[in-house]
PDB file of C-alpha atoms in Angstrom:
ATOM      1  CA  MET A   1     -38.914 -25.966 -64.466  1.00 52.00           C
ATOM      2  CA  ILE A   2     -37.060 -26.427 -67.555  1.00 52.00           C
ATOM      3  CA  GLY A   3     -36.323 -30.042 -66.920  1.00 51.00           C
ATOM      4  CA  LEU A   4     -39.987 -30.341 -65.851  1.00 45.00           C
ATOM      5  CA  ALA A   5     -41.511 -28.284 -69.412  1.00 47.00           C
ATOM      6  CA  MET A   6     -38.847 -30.648 -71.394  1.00 52.00           C
ATOM      7  CA  MET A   7     -40.216 -33.741 -69.888  1.00 52.00           C
ATOM      8  CA  VAL A   8     -43.804 -32.544 -70.652  1.00 44.00           C
ATOM      9  CA  THR A   9     -42.974 -31.910 -73.915  1.00 52.00           C
ATOM     10  CA  PHE A  10     -41.339 -35.283 -74.524  1.00 47.00           C
ATOM     11  CA  ILE A  11     -44.472 -37.014 -73.034  1.00 46.00           C
ATOM     12  CA  VAL A  12     -47.146 -35.193 -74.797  1.00 43.00           C
ATOM     13  CA  GLY A  13     -44.858 -35.409 -78.236  1.00 46.00           C
ATOM     14  CA  SER A  14     -44.900 -39.257 -77.400  1.00 49.00           C
ATOM     15  CA  LEU A  15     -48.468 -39.830 -76.695  1.00 47.00           C
ATOM     16  CA  ALA A  16     -49.571 -37.436 -79.653  1.00 47.00           C
ATOM     17  CA  GLN A  17     -47.066 -39.688 -81.887  1.00 49.00           C
ATOM     18  CA  ARG A  18     -48.514 -43.084 -80.492  1.00 54.00           C
ATOM     19  CA  SER A  19     -51.957 -41.509 -81.298  1.00 56.00           C
ATOM     20  CA  GLN A  20     -51.094 -40.764 -84.592  1.00 53.00           C
ATOM     21  CA  GLN A  21     -49.618 -44.428 -85.198  1.00 59.00           C
ATOM     22  CA  SER A  22     -52.710 -45.986 -83.740  1.00 65.00           C
ATOM     23  CA  LEU A  23     -54.876 -43.913 -86.015  1.00 63.00           C
ATOM     24  CA  ASN A  24     -52.703 -44.576 -89.170  1.00 63.00           C
ATOM     25  CA  ARG A  25     -52.883 -48.331 -88.062  1.00 67.00           C
ATOM     26  CA  ARG A  26     -56.868 -48.279 -87.979  1.00 70.00           C
ATOM     27  CA  LEU A  27     -56.835 -46.405 -91.555  1.00 68.00           C
ATOM     28  CA  LEU A  28     -54.635 -49.247 -92.729  1.00 68.00           C
ATOM     29  CA  ARG A  29     -56.951 -52.156 -91.556  1.00 71.00           C
ATOM     30  CA  LYS A  30     -60.098 -49.747 -93.156  1.00 76.00           C
ATOM     31  CA  SER A  31     -58.395 -49.448 -96.426  1.00 72.00           C
ATOM     32  CA  ALA A  32     -57.351 -52.993 -96.542  1.00 72.00           C
ATOM     33  CA  ALA A  33     -60.863 -54.074 -95.835  1.00 76.00           C
ATOM     34  CA  ALA A  34     -62.276 -51.856 -98.620  1.00 75.00           C
ATOM     35  CA  TRP A  35     -59.250 -53.509-100.814  1.00 68.00           C
ATOM     36  CA  ARG A  36     -60.253 -56.750 -99.841  1.00 69.00           C
ATOM     37  CA  LYS A  37     -63.922 -56.450-100.800  1.00 73.00           C
ATOM     38  CA  SER A  38     -62.696 -54.657-104.179  1.00 68.00           C
ATOM     39  CA  GLU A  39     -60.542 -57.363-105.431  1.00 65.00           C
ATOM     40  CA  GLY A  40     -62.607 -60.106-104.088  1.00 65.00           C
ATOM     41  CA  VAL A  41     -60.056 -61.638-101.944  1.00 68.00           C
ATOM     42  CA  LYS A  42     -62.129 -63.981 -99.616  1.00 69.00           C
ATOM     43  CA  PRO A  43     -61.387 -64.645 -95.888  1.00 72.00           C
ATOM     44  CA  GLY A  44     -59.302 -67.467 -95.401  1.00 71.00           C
ATOM     45  CA  SER A  45     -57.987 -67.977 -98.712  1.00 69.00           C
ATOM     46  CA  ALA A  46     -54.083 -68.224 -99.302  1.00 67.00           C
ATOM     47  CA  LEU A  47     -54.153 -64.682-100.500  1.00 68.00           C
ATOM     48  CA  ASP A  48     -55.845 -63.325 -97.750  1.00 73.00           C
ATOM     49  CA  ASN A  49     -53.465 -64.922 -95.225  1.00 75.00           C
ATOM     50  CA  GLU A  50     -50.657 -63.424 -97.631  1.00 71.00           C
ATOM     51  CA  LEU A  51     -52.297 -60.059 -96.648  1.00 73.00           C
ATOM     52  CA  GLU A  52     -52.616 -60.394 -93.421  1.00 77.00           C
ATOM     53  CA  SER A  53     -49.218 -61.614 -92.708  1.00 75.00           C
ATOM     54  CA  THR A  54     -47.646 -58.194 -94.846  1.00 72.00           C
ATOM     55  CA  LEU A  55     -50.271 -56.137 -92.714  1.00 73.00           C
ATOM     56  CA  ARG A  56     -49.088 -57.351 -89.507  1.00 76.00           C
ATOM     57  CA  VAL A  57     -45.611 -56.679 -90.574  1.00 70.00           C
ATOM     58  CA  ALA A  58     -46.281 -53.040 -91.727  1.00 68.00           C
ATOM     59  CA  GLU A  59     -48.359 -52.660 -88.109  1.00 66.00           C
ATOM     60  CA  ALA A  60     -45.372 -54.053 -86.083  1.00 69.00           C
ATOM     61  CA  GLY A  61     -43.508 -50.963 -87.771  1.00 61.00           C
ATOM     62  CA  ASN A  62     -42.656 -47.679 -85.851  1.00 55.00           C
ATOM     63  CA  THR A  63     -44.601 -45.893 -88.637  1.00 54.00           C
ATOM     64  CA  VAL A  64     -47.518 -46.951 -90.558  1.00 55.00           C
ATOM     65  CA  ASN A  65     -48.078 -44.020 -93.462  1.00 58.00           C
ATOM     66  CA  ARG A  66     -49.673 -43.782 -96.762  1.00 59.00           C
ATOM     67  CA  GLN A  67     -46.238 -45.023 -98.235  1.00 67.00           C
ATOM     68  CA  GLU A  68     -46.317 -48.095 -96.159  1.00 62.00           C
ATOM     69  CA  LEU A  69     -49.989 -48.484 -96.967  1.00 63.00           C
ATOM     70  CA  LEU A  70     -49.039 -48.427-100.834  1.00 67.00           C
ATOM     71  CA  ARG A  71     -46.234 -50.878-100.380  1.00 69.00           C
ATOM     72  CA  VAL A  72     -48.823 -53.254 -98.711  1.00 67.00           C
ATOM     73  CA  PHE A  73     -51.261 -53.465-101.357  1.00 67.00           C
ATOM     74  CA  ALA A  74     -48.374 -53.160-104.253  1.00 72.00           C
ATOM     75  CA  GLU A  75     -46.845 -56.368-102.418  1.00 71.00           C
ATOM     76  CA  THR A  76     -50.351 -58.067-102.059  1.00 66.00           C
ATOM     77  CA  LYS A  77     -51.552 -57.076-105.854  1.00 67.00           C
ATOM     78  CA  LYS A  78     -48.315 -58.976-107.109  1.00 69.00           C
ATOM     79  CA  LYS A  79     -49.386 -61.871-105.211  1.00 66.00           C
ATOM     80  CA  LEU A  80     -53.169 -61.385-106.538  1.00 65.00           C
ATOM     81  CA  ASP A  81     -51.944 -61.571-109.937  1.00 67.00           C
ATOM     82  CA  SER A  82     -50.596 -64.863-109.979  1.00 66.00           C
ATOM     83  CA  PHE A  83     -53.975 -65.927-108.201  1.00 68.00           C
ATOM     84  CA  GLY A  84     -55.703 -64.740-111.532  1.00 74.00           C
ATOM     85  CA  ARG A  85     -56.529 -67.402-114.230  1.00 82.00           C
ATOM     86  CA  GLU A  86     -58.550 -67.459-117.247  1.00 88.00           C
ATOM     87  CA  VAL A  87     -61.440 -69.969-117.126  1.00 93.00           C
ATOM     88  CA  ALA A  88     -64.849 -71.310-117.933  1.00 95.00           C
ATOM     89  CA  PHE A  89     -67.766 -71.788-116.046  1.00 96.00           C
ATOM     90  CA  LEU A  90     -70.938 -73.937-116.932  1.00 98.00           C
ATOM     91  CA  ALA A  91     -74.184 -73.664-115.159  1.00 98.00           C
ATOM     92  CA  ILE A  92     -76.708 -76.539-115.454  1.00 98.00           C
ATOM     93  CA  ASP A  93     -79.991 -76.823-113.718  1.00 97.00           C
ATOM     94  CA  VAL A  94     -82.782 -79.402-114.216  1.00 97.00           C
ATOM     95  CA  VAL A  95     -85.897 -77.757-115.868  1.00 96.00           C
ATOM     96  CA  GLY A  96     -89.068 -78.200-113.453  1.00 94.00           C
ATOM     97  CA  SER A  97     -87.062 -80.280-111.107  1.00 92.00           C
ATOM     98  CA  VAL A  98     -90.251 -79.484-108.268  1.00 91.00           C
ATOM     99  CA  ALA A  99     -92.813 -80.383-110.783  1.00 92.00           C
ATOM    100  CA  MET A 100     -90.762 -83.303-111.658  1.00 92.00           C
ATOM    101  CA  LYS A 101     -91.128 -84.870-108.179  1.00 91.00           C
ATOM    102  CA  ALA A 102     -94.903 -84.013-107.400  1.00 90.00           C
ATOM    103  CA  GLY A 103     -96.388 -87.288-107.037  1.00 88.00           C
ATOM    104  CA  GLU A 104     -93.514 -89.680-107.248  1.00 91.00           C
ATOM    105  CA  ASP A 105     -92.251 -92.546-104.834  1.00 92.00           C
ATOM    106  CA  PRO A 106     -89.594 -90.149-102.660  1.00 92.00           C
ATOM    107  CA  ALA A 107     -87.230 -93.248-103.386  1.00 94.00           C
ATOM    108  CA  SER A 108     -87.664 -93.137-106.683  1.00 93.00           C
ATOM    109  CA  VAL A 109     -86.841 -89.553-107.011  1.00 93.00           C
ATOM    110  CA  GLN A 110     -83.861 -89.635-104.880  1.00 94.00           C
ATOM    111  CA  TYR A 111     -82.471 -92.718-107.099  1.00 95.00           C
ATOM    112  CA  ASP A 112     -82.941 -90.927-110.250  1.00 96.00           C
ATOM    113  CA  PHE A 113     -81.107 -87.569-109.185  1.00 95.00           C
ATOM    114  CA  ALA A 114     -78.737 -89.462-107.682  1.00 95.00           C
ATOM    115  CA  GLU A 115     -77.954 -91.409-111.251  1.00 97.00           C
ATOM    116  CA  TYR A 116     -78.460 -88.172-112.855  1.00 97.00           C
ATOM    117  CA  ARG A 117     -75.502 -86.280-110.687  1.00 97.00           C
ATOM    118  CA  LYS A 118     -73.260 -89.495-111.737  1.00 97.00           C
ATOM    119  CA  LEU A 119     -73.805 -88.983-115.041  1.00 97.00           C
ATOM    120  CA  VAL A 120     -72.836 -85.344-114.994  1.00 98.00           C
ATOM    121  CA  GLU A 121     -69.900 -86.150-112.774  1.00 97.00           C
ATOM    122  CA  ARG A 122     -68.630 -88.762-115.328  1.00 97.00           C
ATOM    123  CA  ILE A 123     -68.784 -86.249-118.125  1.00 98.00           C
ATOM    124  CA  PHE A 124     -66.910 -83.412-115.866  1.00 98.00           C
ATOM    125  CA  ARG A 125     -64.189 -85.706-114.944  1.00 97.00           C
ATOM    126  CA  ALA A 126     -63.653 -86.765-118.870  1.00 97.00           C
ATOM    127  CA  ARG A 127     -63.713 -82.627-119.941  1.00 96.00           C
ATOM    128  CA  GLY A 128     -61.299 -82.242-117.209  1.00 96.00           C
ATOM    129  CA  VAL A 129     -63.327 -80.038-114.784  1.00 96.00           C
ATOM    130  CA  LEU A 130     -61.417 -78.009-112.143  1.00 94.00           C
ATOM    131  CA  LYS A 131     -63.958 -77.503-109.561  1.00 94.00           C
ATOM    132  CA  THR A 132     -67.947 -77.737-109.134  1.00 96.00           C
ATOM    133  CA  ALA A 133     -70.444 -76.496-106.475  1.00 95.00           C
ATOM    134  CA  TRP A 134     -73.626 -78.468-106.155  1.00 95.00           C
ATOM    135  CA  THR A 135     -77.189 -77.170-105.539  1.00 90.00           C
ATOM    136  CA  PRO A 136     -80.106 -80.095-104.846  1.00 86.00           C
ATOM    137  CA  ASP A 137     -80.605 -79.799-108.641  1.00 89.00           C
ATOM    138  CA  GLY A 138     -78.147 -77.566-110.297  1.00 95.00           C
ATOM    139  CA  VAL A 139     -74.500 -77.452-110.529  1.00 97.00           C
ATOM    140  CA  MET A 140     -71.584 -74.835-111.591  1.00 97.00           C
ATOM    141  CA  ALA A 141     -68.609 -76.298-112.777  1.00 97.00           C
ATOM    142  CA  CYS A 142     -65.221 -74.519-113.667  1.00 96.00           C
ATOM    143  CA  PHE A 143     -63.228 -75.863-116.347  1.00 96.00           C
ATOM    144  CA  ALA A 144     -59.853 -74.355-118.006  1.00 93.00           C
ATOM    145  CA  HIS A 145     -61.221 -73.997-121.665  1.00 93.00           C
ATOM    146  CA  VAL A 146     -64.013 -72.409-122.904  1.00 94.00           C
ATOM    147  CA  GLU A 147     -64.197 -75.494-125.438  1.00 93.00           C
ATOM    148  CA  ASP A 148     -64.400 -78.109-122.537  1.00 95.00           C
ATOM    149  CA  ALA A 149     -67.023 -76.262-120.554  1.00 96.00           C
ATOM    150  CA  CYS A 150     -69.449 -76.233-123.787  1.00 95.00           C
ATOM    151  CA  GLN A 151     -68.489 -79.342-124.684  1.00 95.00           C
ATOM    152  CA  ALA A 152     -69.803 -80.575-121.324  1.00 97.00           C
ATOM    153  CA  GLY A 153     -72.959 -79.063-121.450  1.00 97.00           C
ATOM    154  CA  LYS A 154     -73.301 -80.670-124.799  1.00 96.00           C
ATOM    155  CA  ASP A 155     -72.516 -84.032-123.588  1.00 97.00           C
ATOM    156  CA  VAL A 156     -75.089 -83.912-120.604  1.00 98.00           C
ATOM    157  CA  ILE A 157     -77.568 -82.705-123.030  1.00 97.00           C
ATOM    158  CA  LYS A 158     -76.932 -85.662-125.733  1.00 96.00           C
ATOM    159  CA  SER A 159     -76.945 -87.945-122.826  1.00 97.00           C
ATOM    160  CA  LEU A 160     -79.981 -87.511-121.306  1.00 97.00           C
ATOM    161  CA  LYS A 161     -81.752 -89.508-124.225  1.00 95.00           C
ATOM    162  CA  ALA A 162     -80.220 -92.686-123.096  1.00 96.00           C
ATOM    163  CA  PHE A 163     -80.721 -91.663-119.415  1.00 97.00           C
ATOM    164  CA  ASN A 164     -84.209 -91.007-119.793  1.00 97.00           C
ATOM    165  CA  SER A 165     -85.169 -94.445-121.588  1.00 96.00           C
ATOM    166  CA  GLU A 166     -82.773 -96.538-119.914  1.00 96.00           C
ATOM    167  CA  VAL A 167     -81.775 -95.321-116.209  1.00 96.00           C
ATOM    168  CA  LYS A 168     -84.362 -93.088-114.513  1.00 95.00           C
ATOM    169  CA  ILE A 169     -87.448 -94.782-113.057  1.00 94.00           C
ATOM    170  CA  SER A 170     -89.847 -92.112-112.420  1.00 92.00           C
ATOM    171  CA  LYS A 171     -92.272 -90.812-115.008  1.00 92.00           C
ATOM    172  CA  ALA A 172     -90.723 -87.154-115.954  1.00 93.00           C
ATOM    173  CA  ASP A 173     -88.041 -87.014-118.459  1.00 95.00           C
ATOM    174  CA  PHE A 174     -84.932 -85.187-117.490  1.00 97.00           C
ATOM    175  CA  SER A 175     -84.323 -81.566-119.380  1.00 97.00           C
ATOM    176  CA  VAL A 176     -81.525 -79.147-118.702  1.00 98.00           C
ATOM    177  CA  ARG A 177     -80.632 -75.776-119.186  1.00 98.00           C
ATOM    178  CA  CYS A 178     -76.768 -74.422-119.724  1.00 98.00           C
ATOM    179  CA  GLY A 179     -75.337 -71.427-119.803  1.00 97.00           C
ATOM    180  CA  VAL A 180     -71.495 -70.832-119.953  1.00 97.00           C
ATOM    181  CA  ASN A 181     -69.039 -67.734-119.549  1.00 96.00           C
ATOM    182  CA  ALA A 182     -65.473 -67.354-118.973  1.00 94.00           C
ATOM    183  CA  GLY A 183     -63.166 -64.799-118.282  1.00 91.00           C
ATOM    184  CA  LEU A 184     -60.626 -63.799-115.551  1.00 86.00           C
ATOM    185  CA  VAL A 185     -61.266 -65.204-111.973  1.00 85.00           C
ATOM    186  CA  TYR A 186     -59.166 -65.154-108.841  1.00 75.00           C
ATOM    187  CA  PHE A 187     -58.877 -67.924-106.934  1.00 71.00           C
ATOM    188  CA  ASP A 188     -56.111 -70.967-105.540  1.00 68.00           C
ATOM    189  CA  ASP A 189     -56.708 -74.258-105.665  1.00 72.00           C
ATOM    190  CA  SER A 190     -57.592 -74.448-101.954  1.00 73.00           C
ATOM    191  CA  THR A 191     -60.661 -72.071-102.754  1.00 76.00           C
ATOM    192  CA  GLN A 192     -64.174 -74.023-102.953  1.00 80.00           C
ATOM    193  CA  LEU A 193     -66.011 -72.717-106.096  1.00 83.00           C
ATOM    194  CA  GLU A 194     -69.174 -72.047-103.738  1.00 81.00           C
ATOM    195  CA  THR A 195     -67.180 -69.343-101.667  1.00 77.00           C
ATOM    196  CA  ILE A 196     -65.978 -67.404-105.202  1.00 78.00           C
ATOM    197  CA  SER A 197     -68.045 -64.220-106.006  1.00 74.00           C
ATOM    198  CA  ASP A 198     -67.237 -63.097-109.316  1.00 84.00           C
ATOM    199  CA  ARG A 199     -69.348 -61.767-112.171  1.00 88.00           C
ATOM    200  CA  VAL A 200     -67.807 -64.067-114.377  1.00 91.00           C
ATOM    201  CA  ILE A 201     -69.573 -66.812-112.425  1.00 93.00           C
ATOM    202  CA  ASP A 202     -72.742 -64.992-112.066  1.00 94.00           C
ATOM    203  CA  ILE A 203     -73.155 -64.269-115.973  1.00 95.00           C
ATOM    204  CA  ALA A 204     -72.710 -67.874-116.504  1.00 96.00           C
ATOM    205  CA  GLY A 205     -75.711 -68.298-114.178  1.00 96.00           C
ATOM    206  CA  HIS A 206     -77.791 -65.875-115.860  1.00 96.00           C
ATOM    207  CA  MET A 207     -76.974 -67.370-119.287  1.00 97.00           C
ATOM    208  CA  GLN A 208     -78.406 -70.684-117.925  1.00 97.00           C
ATOM    209  CA  LYS A 209     -81.783 -68.949-116.383  1.00 96.00           C
ATOM    210  CA  HIS A 210     -82.139 -67.388-119.623  1.00 97.00           C
ATOM    211  CA  ALA A 211     -81.838 -70.670-121.831  1.00 97.00           C
ATOM    212  CA  GLU A 212     -84.381 -72.936-123.349  1.00 96.00           C
ATOM    213  CA  PRO A 213     -84.597 -76.603-122.230  1.00 96.00           C
ATOM    214  CA  ASN A 214     -81.852 -78.840-123.472  1.00 97.00           C
ATOM    215  CA  THR A 215     -79.883 -75.852-125.102  1.00 97.00           C
ATOM    216  CA  VAL A 216     -76.170 -74.394-124.018  1.00 97.00           C
ATOM    217  CA  LEU A 217     -76.236 -70.255-124.170  1.00 97.00           C
ATOM    218  CA  ILE A 218     -73.301 -68.285-124.200  1.00 95.00           C
ATOM    219  CA  ALA A 219     -72.107 -64.840-124.956  1.00 91.00           C
ATOM    220  CA  ARG A 220     -71.141 -64.638-128.199  1.00 89.00           C
ATOM    221  CA  LYS A 221     -67.744 -62.738-127.759  1.00 89.00           C
ATOM    222  CA  VAL A 222     -66.996 -65.662-125.588  1.00 90.00           C
ATOM    223  CA  ILE A 223     -67.487 -68.215-128.190  1.00 84.00           C
ATOM    224  CA  GLU A 224     -66.319 -66.160-131.311  1.00 79.00           C
ATOM    225  CA  PRO A 225     -62.765 -67.156-131.393  1.00 77.00           C
ATOM    226  CA  LEU A 226     -63.802 -70.922-130.985  1.00 71.00           C
ATOM    227  CA  ARG A 227     -63.632 -73.408-133.716  1.00 64.00           C
ATOM    228  CA  GLN A 228     -66.994 -74.504-132.306  1.00 61.00           C
ATOM    229  CA  LEU A 229     -68.651 -71.232-133.547  1.00 66.00           C
ATOM    230  CA  GLN A 230     -70.425 -72.712-136.819  1.00 74.00           C
ATOM    231  CA  GLU A 231     -72.038 -74.852-134.129  1.00 85.00           C
ATOM    232  CA  PHE A 232     -73.815 -71.985-132.071  1.00 90.00           C
ATOM    233  CA  THR A 233     -76.588 -69.751-133.419  1.00 90.00           C
ATOM    234  CA  HIS A 234     -76.591 -65.953-132.645  1.00 90.00           C
ATOM    235  CA  THR A 235     -80.107 -64.890-130.767  1.00 92.00           C
ATOM    236  CA  ASN A 236     -81.468 -61.481-130.320  1.00 92.00           C
ATOM    237  CA  GLN A 237     -81.070 -62.050-126.508  1.00 94.00           C
ATOM    238  CA  ILE A 238     -78.932 -59.403-124.533  1.00 95.00           C
ATOM    239  CA  ILE A 239     -77.846 -60.829-121.071  1.00 95.00           C
ATOM    240  CA  ASP A 240     -76.128 -58.702-118.455  1.00 94.00           C
ATOM    241  CA  GLY A 241     -75.083 -56.692-121.986  1.00 93.00           C
ATOM    242  CA  TYR A 242     -73.703 -59.381-123.897  1.00 93.00           C
ATOM    243  CA  GLU A 243     -75.139 -60.794-126.878  1.00 93.00           C
ATOM    244  CA  ALA A 244     -75.679 -64.600-126.660  1.00 95.00           C
ATOM    245  CA  SER A 245     -75.270 -67.481-129.062  1.00 94.00           C
ATOM    246  CA  VAL A 246     -77.072 -70.692-128.263  1.00 95.00           C
ATOM    247  CA  TRP A 247     -76.097 -74.314-129.290  1.00 95.00           C
ATOM    248  CA  ARG A 248     -79.114 -77.039-129.525  1.00 92.00           C
ATOM    249  CA  GLU A 249     -78.723 -80.477-130.785  1.00 86.00           C
ATOM    250  CA  ARG A 250     -79.417 -81.217-134.268  1.00 79.00           C
ATOM    251  CA  PRO A 251     -82.412 -83.579-135.150  1.00 70.00           C
ATOM    252  CA  GLU A 252     -80.851 -87.004-136.166  1.00 63.00           C
ATOM    253  CA  GLY A 253     -81.346 -87.183-140.109  1.00 49.00           C
TER     254      GLY A 253
END
């Protein structure tokens, strides 16, 4: 009877331990999913693979407790920090692109927008673009420096005069809105720009939407440290809580 009682106690204890370990593993996975979301870790990214590898090692251990959970996140946070980069984003969109295409020959429209994209891509390469994500008539571009993002936007606007007079064949002229923002973003070289979700990028897009045609709009706090500050004019616009400054091409003469 004593032996039977000891065996039952051992079995019950073993089952309880396994149940607790299973619960801890589920909590680990749940916490990891929440942490991935809060830190902006994208599925399939290099950082995501690193976290998954660390999680599997933790799950393979005899115990998965809070201390282990904290250790996993601490190790991954160090790796996350190594992926953080101070970069700048330039959002450009063609003004009234739908109306521009109305009543035009489709072949002419296709030619014009293909040539416009070539123009923008040449300018981006000259300014050292890191990544781009295109929509049919717009683009989000990532640069290492705010100066490069701003100058790329200016270059596109300045190039449109010759483009409209010498290259495009449809009736309507091209004009663009540009928005710029900068900040710390987590990504690695293999991460596609369209898969990155970050407020820094969102604000660049919002700046673009609020910009006037053929202007570059940027948060004043971003432009203030730059030598180009005198080229921008302060506005009364508040976008996503940031005072905005604008650049527009000065008339010749």
